[in-house]
CSV table of C-alpha atoms in Angstrom, one decimal:
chain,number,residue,atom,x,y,z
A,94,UNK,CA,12.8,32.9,83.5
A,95,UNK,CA,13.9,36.2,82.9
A,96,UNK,CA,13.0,39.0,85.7
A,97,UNK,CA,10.6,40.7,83.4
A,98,UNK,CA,8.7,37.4,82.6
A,99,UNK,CA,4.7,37.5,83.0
A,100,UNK,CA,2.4,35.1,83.4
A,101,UNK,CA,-0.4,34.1,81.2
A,102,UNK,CA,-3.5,32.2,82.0
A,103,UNK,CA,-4.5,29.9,79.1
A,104,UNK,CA,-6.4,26.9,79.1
A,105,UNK,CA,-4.5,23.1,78.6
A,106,UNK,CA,-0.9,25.3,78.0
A,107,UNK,CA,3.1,24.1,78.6
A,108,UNK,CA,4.5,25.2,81.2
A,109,UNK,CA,6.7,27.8,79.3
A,110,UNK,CA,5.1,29.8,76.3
A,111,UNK,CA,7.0,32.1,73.6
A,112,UNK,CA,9.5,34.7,74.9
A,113,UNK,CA,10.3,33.8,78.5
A,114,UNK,CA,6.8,33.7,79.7
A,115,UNK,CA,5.1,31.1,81.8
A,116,UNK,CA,1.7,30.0,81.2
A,117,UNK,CA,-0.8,28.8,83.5
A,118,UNK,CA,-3.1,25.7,83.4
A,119,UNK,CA,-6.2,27.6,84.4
A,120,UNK,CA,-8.3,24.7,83.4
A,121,UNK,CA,-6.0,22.4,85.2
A,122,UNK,CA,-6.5,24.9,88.6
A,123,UNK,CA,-10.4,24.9,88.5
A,124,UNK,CA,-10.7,21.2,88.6
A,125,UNK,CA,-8.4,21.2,91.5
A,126,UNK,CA,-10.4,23.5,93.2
A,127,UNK,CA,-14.1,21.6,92.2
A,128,UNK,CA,-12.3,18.5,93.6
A,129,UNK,CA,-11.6,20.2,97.5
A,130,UNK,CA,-14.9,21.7,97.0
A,131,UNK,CA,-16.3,18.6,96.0
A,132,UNK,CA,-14.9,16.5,98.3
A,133,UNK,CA,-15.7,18.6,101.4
A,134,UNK,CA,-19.4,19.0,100.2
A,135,UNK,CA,-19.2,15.1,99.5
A,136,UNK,CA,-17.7,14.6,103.2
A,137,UNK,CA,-19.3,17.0,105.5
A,138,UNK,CA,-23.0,16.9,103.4
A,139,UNK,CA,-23.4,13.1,104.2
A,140,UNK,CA,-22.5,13.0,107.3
A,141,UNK,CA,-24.1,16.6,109.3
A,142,UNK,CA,-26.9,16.0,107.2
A,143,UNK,CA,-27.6,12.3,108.3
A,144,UNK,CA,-27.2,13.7,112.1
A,145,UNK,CA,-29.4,16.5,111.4
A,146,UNK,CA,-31.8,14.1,110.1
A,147,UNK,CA,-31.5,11.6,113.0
A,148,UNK,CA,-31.6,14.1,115.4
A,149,UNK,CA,-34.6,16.3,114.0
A,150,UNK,CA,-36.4,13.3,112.7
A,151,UNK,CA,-36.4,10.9,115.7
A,152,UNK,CA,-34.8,11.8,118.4
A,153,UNK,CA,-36.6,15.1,119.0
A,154,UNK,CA,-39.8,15.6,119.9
A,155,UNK,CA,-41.7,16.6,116.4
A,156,UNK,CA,-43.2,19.9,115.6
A,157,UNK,CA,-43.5,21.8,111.8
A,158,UNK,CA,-40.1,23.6,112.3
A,159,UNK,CA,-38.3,20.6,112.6
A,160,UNK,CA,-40.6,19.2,109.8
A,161,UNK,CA,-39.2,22.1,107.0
A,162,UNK,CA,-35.7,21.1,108.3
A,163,UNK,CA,-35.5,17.4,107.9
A,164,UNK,CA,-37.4,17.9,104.1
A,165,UNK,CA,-34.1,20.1,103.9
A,166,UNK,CA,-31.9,18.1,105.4
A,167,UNK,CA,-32.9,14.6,103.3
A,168,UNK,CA,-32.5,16.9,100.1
A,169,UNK,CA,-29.3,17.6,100.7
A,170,UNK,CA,-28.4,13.9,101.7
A,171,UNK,CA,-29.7,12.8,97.9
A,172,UNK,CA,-27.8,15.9,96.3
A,173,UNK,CA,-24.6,15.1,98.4
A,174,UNK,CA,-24.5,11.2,97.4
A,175,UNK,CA,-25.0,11.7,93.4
A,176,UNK,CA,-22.0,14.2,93.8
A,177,UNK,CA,-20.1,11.5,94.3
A,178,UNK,CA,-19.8,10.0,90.2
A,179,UNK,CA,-18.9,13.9,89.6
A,180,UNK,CA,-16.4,13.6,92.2
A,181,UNK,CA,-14.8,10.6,90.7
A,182,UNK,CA,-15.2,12.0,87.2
A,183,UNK,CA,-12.8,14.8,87.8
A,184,UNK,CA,-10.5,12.6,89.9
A,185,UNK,CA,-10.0,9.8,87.5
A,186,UNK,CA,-11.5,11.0,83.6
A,187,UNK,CA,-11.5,13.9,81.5
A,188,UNK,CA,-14.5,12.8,79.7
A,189,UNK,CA,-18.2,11.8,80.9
A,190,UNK,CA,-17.8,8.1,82.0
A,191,UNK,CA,-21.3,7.1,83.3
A,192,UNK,CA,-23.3,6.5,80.5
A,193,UNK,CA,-27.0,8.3,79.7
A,194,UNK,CA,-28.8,7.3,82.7
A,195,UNK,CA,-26.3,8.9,85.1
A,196,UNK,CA,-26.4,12.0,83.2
A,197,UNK,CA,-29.9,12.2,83.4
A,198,UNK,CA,-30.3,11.3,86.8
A,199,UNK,CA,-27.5,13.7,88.3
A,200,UNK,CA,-28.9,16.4,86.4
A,201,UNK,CA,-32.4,15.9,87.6
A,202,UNK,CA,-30.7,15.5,91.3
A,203,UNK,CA,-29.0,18.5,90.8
A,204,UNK,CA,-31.9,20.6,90.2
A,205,UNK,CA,-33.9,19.0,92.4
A,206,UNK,CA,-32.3,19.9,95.0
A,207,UNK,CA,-32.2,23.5,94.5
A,208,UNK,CA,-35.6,23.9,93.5
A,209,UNK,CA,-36.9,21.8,96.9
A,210,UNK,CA,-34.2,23.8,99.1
A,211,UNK,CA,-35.4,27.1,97.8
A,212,UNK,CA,-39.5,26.2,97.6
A,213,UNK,CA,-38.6,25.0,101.5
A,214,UNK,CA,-37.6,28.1,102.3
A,215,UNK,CA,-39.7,29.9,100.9
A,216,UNK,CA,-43.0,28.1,102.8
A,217,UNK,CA,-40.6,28.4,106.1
A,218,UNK,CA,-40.5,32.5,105.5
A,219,UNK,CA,-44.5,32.0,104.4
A,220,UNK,CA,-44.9,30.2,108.1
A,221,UNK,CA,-42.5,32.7,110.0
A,222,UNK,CA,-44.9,35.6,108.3
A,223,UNK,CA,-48.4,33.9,109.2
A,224,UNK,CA,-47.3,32.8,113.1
A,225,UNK,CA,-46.2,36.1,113.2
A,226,UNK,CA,-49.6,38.4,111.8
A,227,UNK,CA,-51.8,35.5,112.1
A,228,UNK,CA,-50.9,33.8,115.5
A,229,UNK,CA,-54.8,32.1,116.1
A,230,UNK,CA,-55.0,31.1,112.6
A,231,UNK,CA,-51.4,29.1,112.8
A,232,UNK,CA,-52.2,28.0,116.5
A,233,UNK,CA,-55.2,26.3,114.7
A,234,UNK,CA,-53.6,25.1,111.2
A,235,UNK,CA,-50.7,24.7,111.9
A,236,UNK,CA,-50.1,21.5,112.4
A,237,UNK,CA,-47.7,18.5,111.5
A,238,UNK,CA,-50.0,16.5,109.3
A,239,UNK,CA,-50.1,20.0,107.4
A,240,UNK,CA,-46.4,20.5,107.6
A,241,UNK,CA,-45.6,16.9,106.3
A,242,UNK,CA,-48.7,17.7,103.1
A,243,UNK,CA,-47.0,21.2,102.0
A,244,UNK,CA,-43.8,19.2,102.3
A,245,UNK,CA,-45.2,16.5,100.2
A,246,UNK,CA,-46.1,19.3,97.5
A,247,UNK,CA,-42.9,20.8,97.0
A,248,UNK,CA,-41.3,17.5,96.9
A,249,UNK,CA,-43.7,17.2,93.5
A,250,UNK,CA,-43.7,20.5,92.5
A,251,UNK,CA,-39.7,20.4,93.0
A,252,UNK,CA,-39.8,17.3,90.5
A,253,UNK,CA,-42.0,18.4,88.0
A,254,UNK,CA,-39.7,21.8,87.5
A,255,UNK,CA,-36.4,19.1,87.3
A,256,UNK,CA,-38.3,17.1,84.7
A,257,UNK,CA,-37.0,19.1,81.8
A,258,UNK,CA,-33.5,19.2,82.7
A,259,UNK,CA,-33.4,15.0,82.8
A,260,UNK,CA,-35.2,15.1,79.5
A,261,UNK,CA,-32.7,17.3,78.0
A,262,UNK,CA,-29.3,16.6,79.4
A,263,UNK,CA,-27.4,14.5,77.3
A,264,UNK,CA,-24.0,12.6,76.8
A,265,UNK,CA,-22.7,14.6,73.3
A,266,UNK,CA,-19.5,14.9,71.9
A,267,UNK,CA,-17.3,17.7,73.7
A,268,UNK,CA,-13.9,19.1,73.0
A,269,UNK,CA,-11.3,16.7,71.4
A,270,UNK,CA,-14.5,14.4,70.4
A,271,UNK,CA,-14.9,13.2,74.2
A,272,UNK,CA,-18.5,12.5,75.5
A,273,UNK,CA,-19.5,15.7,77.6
A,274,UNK,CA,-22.7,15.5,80.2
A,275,UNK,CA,-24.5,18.7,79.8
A,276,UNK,CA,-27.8,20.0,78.3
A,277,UNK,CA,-27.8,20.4,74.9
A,278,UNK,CA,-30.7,20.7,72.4
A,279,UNK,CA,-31.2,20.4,69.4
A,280,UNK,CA,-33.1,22.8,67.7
A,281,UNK,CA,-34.9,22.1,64.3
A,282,UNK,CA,-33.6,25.5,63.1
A,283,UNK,CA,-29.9,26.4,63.5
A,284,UNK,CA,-28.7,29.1,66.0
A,285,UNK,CA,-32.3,28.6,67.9
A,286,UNK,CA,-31.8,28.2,71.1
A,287,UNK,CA,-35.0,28.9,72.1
A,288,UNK,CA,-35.7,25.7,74.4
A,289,UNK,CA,-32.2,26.1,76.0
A,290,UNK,CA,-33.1,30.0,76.6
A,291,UNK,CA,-36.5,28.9,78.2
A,292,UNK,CA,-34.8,26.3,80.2
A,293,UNK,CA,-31.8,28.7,82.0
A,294,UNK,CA,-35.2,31.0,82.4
A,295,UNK,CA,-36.8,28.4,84.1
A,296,UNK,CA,-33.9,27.7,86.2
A,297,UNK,CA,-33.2,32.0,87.2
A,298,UNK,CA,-36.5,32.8,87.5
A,299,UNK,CA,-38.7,29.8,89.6
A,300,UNK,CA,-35.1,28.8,91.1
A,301,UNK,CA,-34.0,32.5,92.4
A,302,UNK,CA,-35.8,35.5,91.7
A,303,UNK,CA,-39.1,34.6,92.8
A,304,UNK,CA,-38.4,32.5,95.7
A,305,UNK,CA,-36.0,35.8,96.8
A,306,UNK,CA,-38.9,37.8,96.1
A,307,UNK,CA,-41.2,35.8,98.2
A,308,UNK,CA,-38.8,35.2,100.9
A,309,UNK,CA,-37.7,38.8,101.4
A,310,UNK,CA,-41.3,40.1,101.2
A,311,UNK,CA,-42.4,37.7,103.9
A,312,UNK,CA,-39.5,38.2,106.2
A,313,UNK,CA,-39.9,42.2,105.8
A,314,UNK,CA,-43.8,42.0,106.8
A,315,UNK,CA,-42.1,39.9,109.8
A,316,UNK,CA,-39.7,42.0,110.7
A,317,UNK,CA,-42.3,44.9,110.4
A,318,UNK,CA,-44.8,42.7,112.8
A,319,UNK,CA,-41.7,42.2,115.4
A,320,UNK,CA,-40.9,45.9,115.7
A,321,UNK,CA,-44.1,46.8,116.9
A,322,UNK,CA,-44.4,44.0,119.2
A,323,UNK,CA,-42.3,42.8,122.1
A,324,UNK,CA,-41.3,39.1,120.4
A,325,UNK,CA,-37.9,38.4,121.1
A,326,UNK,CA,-35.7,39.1,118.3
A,327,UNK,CA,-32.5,37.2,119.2
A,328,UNK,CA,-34.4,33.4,119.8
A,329,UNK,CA,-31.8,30.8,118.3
A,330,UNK,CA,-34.7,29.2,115.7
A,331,UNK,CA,-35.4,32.7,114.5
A,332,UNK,CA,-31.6,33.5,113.9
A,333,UNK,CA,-31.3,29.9,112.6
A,334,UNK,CA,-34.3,30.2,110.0
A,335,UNK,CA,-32.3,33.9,109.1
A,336,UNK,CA,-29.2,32.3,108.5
A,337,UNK,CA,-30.4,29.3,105.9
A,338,UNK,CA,-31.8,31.7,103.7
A,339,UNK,CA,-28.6,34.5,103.5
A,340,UNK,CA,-26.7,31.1,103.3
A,341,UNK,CA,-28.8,29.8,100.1
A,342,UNK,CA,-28.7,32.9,98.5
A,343,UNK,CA,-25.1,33.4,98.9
A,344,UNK,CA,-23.9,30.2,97.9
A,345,UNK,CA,-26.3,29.8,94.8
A,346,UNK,CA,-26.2,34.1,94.0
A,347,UNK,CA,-23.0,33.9,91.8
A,348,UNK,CA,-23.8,30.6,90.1
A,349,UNK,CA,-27.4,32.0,88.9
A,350,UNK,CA,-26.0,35.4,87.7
A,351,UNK,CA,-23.2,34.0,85.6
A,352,UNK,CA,-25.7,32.0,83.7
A,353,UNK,CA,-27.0,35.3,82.9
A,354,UNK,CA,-23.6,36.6,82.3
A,355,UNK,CA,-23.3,33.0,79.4
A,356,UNK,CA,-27.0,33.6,78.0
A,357,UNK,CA,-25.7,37.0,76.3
A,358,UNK,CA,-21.7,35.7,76.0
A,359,UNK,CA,-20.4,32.0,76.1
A,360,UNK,CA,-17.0,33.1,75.4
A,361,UNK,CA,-16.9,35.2,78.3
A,362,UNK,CA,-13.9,35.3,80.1
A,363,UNK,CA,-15.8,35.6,83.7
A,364,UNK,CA,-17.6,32.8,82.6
A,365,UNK,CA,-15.0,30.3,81.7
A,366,UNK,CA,-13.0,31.3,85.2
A,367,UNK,CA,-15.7,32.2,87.6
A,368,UNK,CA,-18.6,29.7,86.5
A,369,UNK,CA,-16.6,26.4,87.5
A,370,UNK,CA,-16.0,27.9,90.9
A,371,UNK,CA,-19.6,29.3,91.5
A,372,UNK,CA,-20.8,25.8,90.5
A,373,UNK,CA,-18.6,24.5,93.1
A,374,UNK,CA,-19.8,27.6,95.9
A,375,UNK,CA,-22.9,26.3,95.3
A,376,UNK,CA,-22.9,22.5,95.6
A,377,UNK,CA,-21.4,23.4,98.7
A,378,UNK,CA,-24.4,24.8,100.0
A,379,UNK,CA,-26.0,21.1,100.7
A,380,UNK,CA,-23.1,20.7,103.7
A,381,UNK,CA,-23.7,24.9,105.1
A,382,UNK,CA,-26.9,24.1,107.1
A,383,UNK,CA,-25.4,21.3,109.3
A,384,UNK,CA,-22.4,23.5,110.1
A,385,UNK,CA,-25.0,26.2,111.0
A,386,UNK,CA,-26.8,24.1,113.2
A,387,UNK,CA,-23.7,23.2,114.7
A,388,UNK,CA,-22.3,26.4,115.4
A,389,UNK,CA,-26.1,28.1,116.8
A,390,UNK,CA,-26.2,24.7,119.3
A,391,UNK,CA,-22.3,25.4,120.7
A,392,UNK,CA,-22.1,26.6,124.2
A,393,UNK,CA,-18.8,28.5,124.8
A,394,UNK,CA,-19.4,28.1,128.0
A,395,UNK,CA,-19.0,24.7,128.0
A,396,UNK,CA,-16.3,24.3,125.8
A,397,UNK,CA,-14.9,21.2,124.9
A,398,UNK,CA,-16.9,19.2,126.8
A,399,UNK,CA,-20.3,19.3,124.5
A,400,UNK,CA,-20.8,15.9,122.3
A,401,UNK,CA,-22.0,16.4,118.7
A,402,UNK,CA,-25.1,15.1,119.1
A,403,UNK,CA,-25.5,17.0,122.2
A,404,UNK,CA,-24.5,20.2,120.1
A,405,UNK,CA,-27.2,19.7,117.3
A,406,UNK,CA,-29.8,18.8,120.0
A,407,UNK,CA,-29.7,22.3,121.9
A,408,UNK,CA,-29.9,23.9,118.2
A,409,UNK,CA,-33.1,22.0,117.0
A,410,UNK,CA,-34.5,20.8,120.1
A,411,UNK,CA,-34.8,24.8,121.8
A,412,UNK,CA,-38.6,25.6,122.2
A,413,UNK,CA,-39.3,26.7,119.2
A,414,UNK,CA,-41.9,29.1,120.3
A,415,UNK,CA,-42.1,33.0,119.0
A,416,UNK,CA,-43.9,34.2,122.4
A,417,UNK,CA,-45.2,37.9,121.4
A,418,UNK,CA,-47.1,39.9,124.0
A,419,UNK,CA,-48.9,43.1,122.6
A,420,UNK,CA,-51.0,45.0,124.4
A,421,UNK,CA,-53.5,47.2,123.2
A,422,UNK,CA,-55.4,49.8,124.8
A,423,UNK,CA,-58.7,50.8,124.4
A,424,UNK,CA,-61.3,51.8,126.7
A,425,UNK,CA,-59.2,51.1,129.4
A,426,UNK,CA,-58.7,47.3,128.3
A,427,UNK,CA,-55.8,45.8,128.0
A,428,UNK,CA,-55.3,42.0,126.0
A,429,UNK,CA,-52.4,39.9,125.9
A,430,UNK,CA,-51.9,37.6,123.0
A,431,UNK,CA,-49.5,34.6,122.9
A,432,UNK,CA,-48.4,32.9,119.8
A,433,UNK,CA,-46.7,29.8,119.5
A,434,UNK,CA,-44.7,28.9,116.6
A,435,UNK,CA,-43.5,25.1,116.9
């Protein structure tokens, strides 16, 4: 190579193009990098969110924290084990392998996931808001036979939203005339893409921006509540609860506004680079909660001498109570009140 040869990303290129310079494989690069991502989602997902379900689920005393958690935690489990044919379809095939059912059912997985995660925590910044403005109403409803009904009802409502995108995702003739596993419909009228428009709507809208809307209103009339209170604002749930949500957002941020970025241009360049790797950032979401757990339940102190189960027990098994004392003076009387948030 000369010394004024450049490089040129291009997808499925030789090594060498025209005049000296070297092209780049940048399709070749992204699948490498979906395969780590893959992997480590595959790998640390199954495993810290089987613990967090073991150890939030039965062998810790049960309250409607840990409730919103384990309906997290089992979510990701499900999304985490139907990676795996995606996993072994960039490892081994360039080309859709599985058939129609898998399509389907990975899709609807897919989505299912991110709908329940984000619904989840959305009713967990819903609870933080109500224990917080309404502490005798939650000390009264709030219980766990509620906890495990709302639970039940995002579970549904999460399903009903992934309906579309099993009925639609299909096994099509790709590039090169090799079976893809995307959604793609068929419109009676050419160039409509109306129901695929509606569809990445669905996905944006009930998926991200309202959920974001609802969580950051909710946690700003919190916040609000705390400052003129004396609640503790450093408890490790609180900080916990604070860091799913940044963590969700950040991870599935970049995926949700590329899509926006392909609804006006496909052929985008940022698209065809950065949408791979977004996909990947946010699969690898489902395996971020156990290692936040882990890492709010670690006593430096202690140091090497903490188990991992003994590690996940001191971050889900801390009293999970939000103890605020206000007092309020009028004619010389002075109340206390004391709400518990388990």
């Amino acid at each position: 190579m000369t010394p004024n040869g450049t490089f040129i990303l291009v997808p499925h290129a030789n090594n060498f193009g025209n005049n000296g310079k070297t092209a780049v494989d940048i399709d070749a690069i992204m699948d490498n990098i979906l395969i780590v991502l893959y992997t480590i989602t595959i790998l640390l997902g199954t495993t810290g969110n089987a613990v967090v379900i073991w150890m939030a689920g039965f062998s810790l005393k049960p309250n409607v924290t840990n409730v919103w958690l384990v309906n997290l935690a089992v979510a990701d489990l499900i999304f985490c084990l139907t990676r795996v044919t995606s996993l072994i379809k960039k490892l081994f095939y360039d080309y859709w392998p599985f058939g129609i059912f898998l399509c389907k059912f990975n899709g609807f997985f897919k989505y299912g996931n991110m709908f329940c995660s984000v619904f989840l925590l959305a009713v967990i910044s819903m609870d933080r808001a109500l224990c917080v403005w309404q502490p005798v109403l939650a000390r009264r409803r709030r219980t766990l036979g509620t906890a495990r009904l709302v639970s039940l009802g995002v579970w549904i409502v999460a399903g009903i939203f992934s309906a579309p995108y099993y009925v639609h995702r299909q096994v099509y003739p790709g590039k090169n005339n090799l079976s893809k596993c995307s959604v793609e419909v068929k419109e009676s009228t050419e160039g409509d893409n109306t129901t695929k428009l509606a569809l990445y709507g669905i996905r944006f809208t009930c998926g991200f921006l309202l959920p974001f809307l609802v969580i950051l209103t909710c946690y700003a009339l919190a916040g609000l509540r705390i400052r003129r209170t004396r609640i503790s604002r450093k408890s490790r749930p609180l900080r916990i609860l604070v860091s799913l949500v940044c963590a969700f957002f950040l991870c599935w941020g970049p995926y949700h506004c590329l899509l926006l970025v392909k609804m006006v241009n496909s052929k985008s360049q940022a698209v065809k680079v950065g949408l791979p790797i977004a996909k990947g950032v946010a699969y690898f979401n489902s395996c971020v909660n156990p290692l936040l757990y882990f890492c709010m339940g670690l006593d430096i102190r202690q140091r090497f001498s903490q188990s991992l189960s003994g590690v996940y027990r001191r971050a889900l098994a801390e009293d999970w109570n939000g103890q605020m004392s206000q007092s309020q003076e009028g004619n010389g009387l002075t109340y206390t009140i004391l709400l518990y948030c388990m």
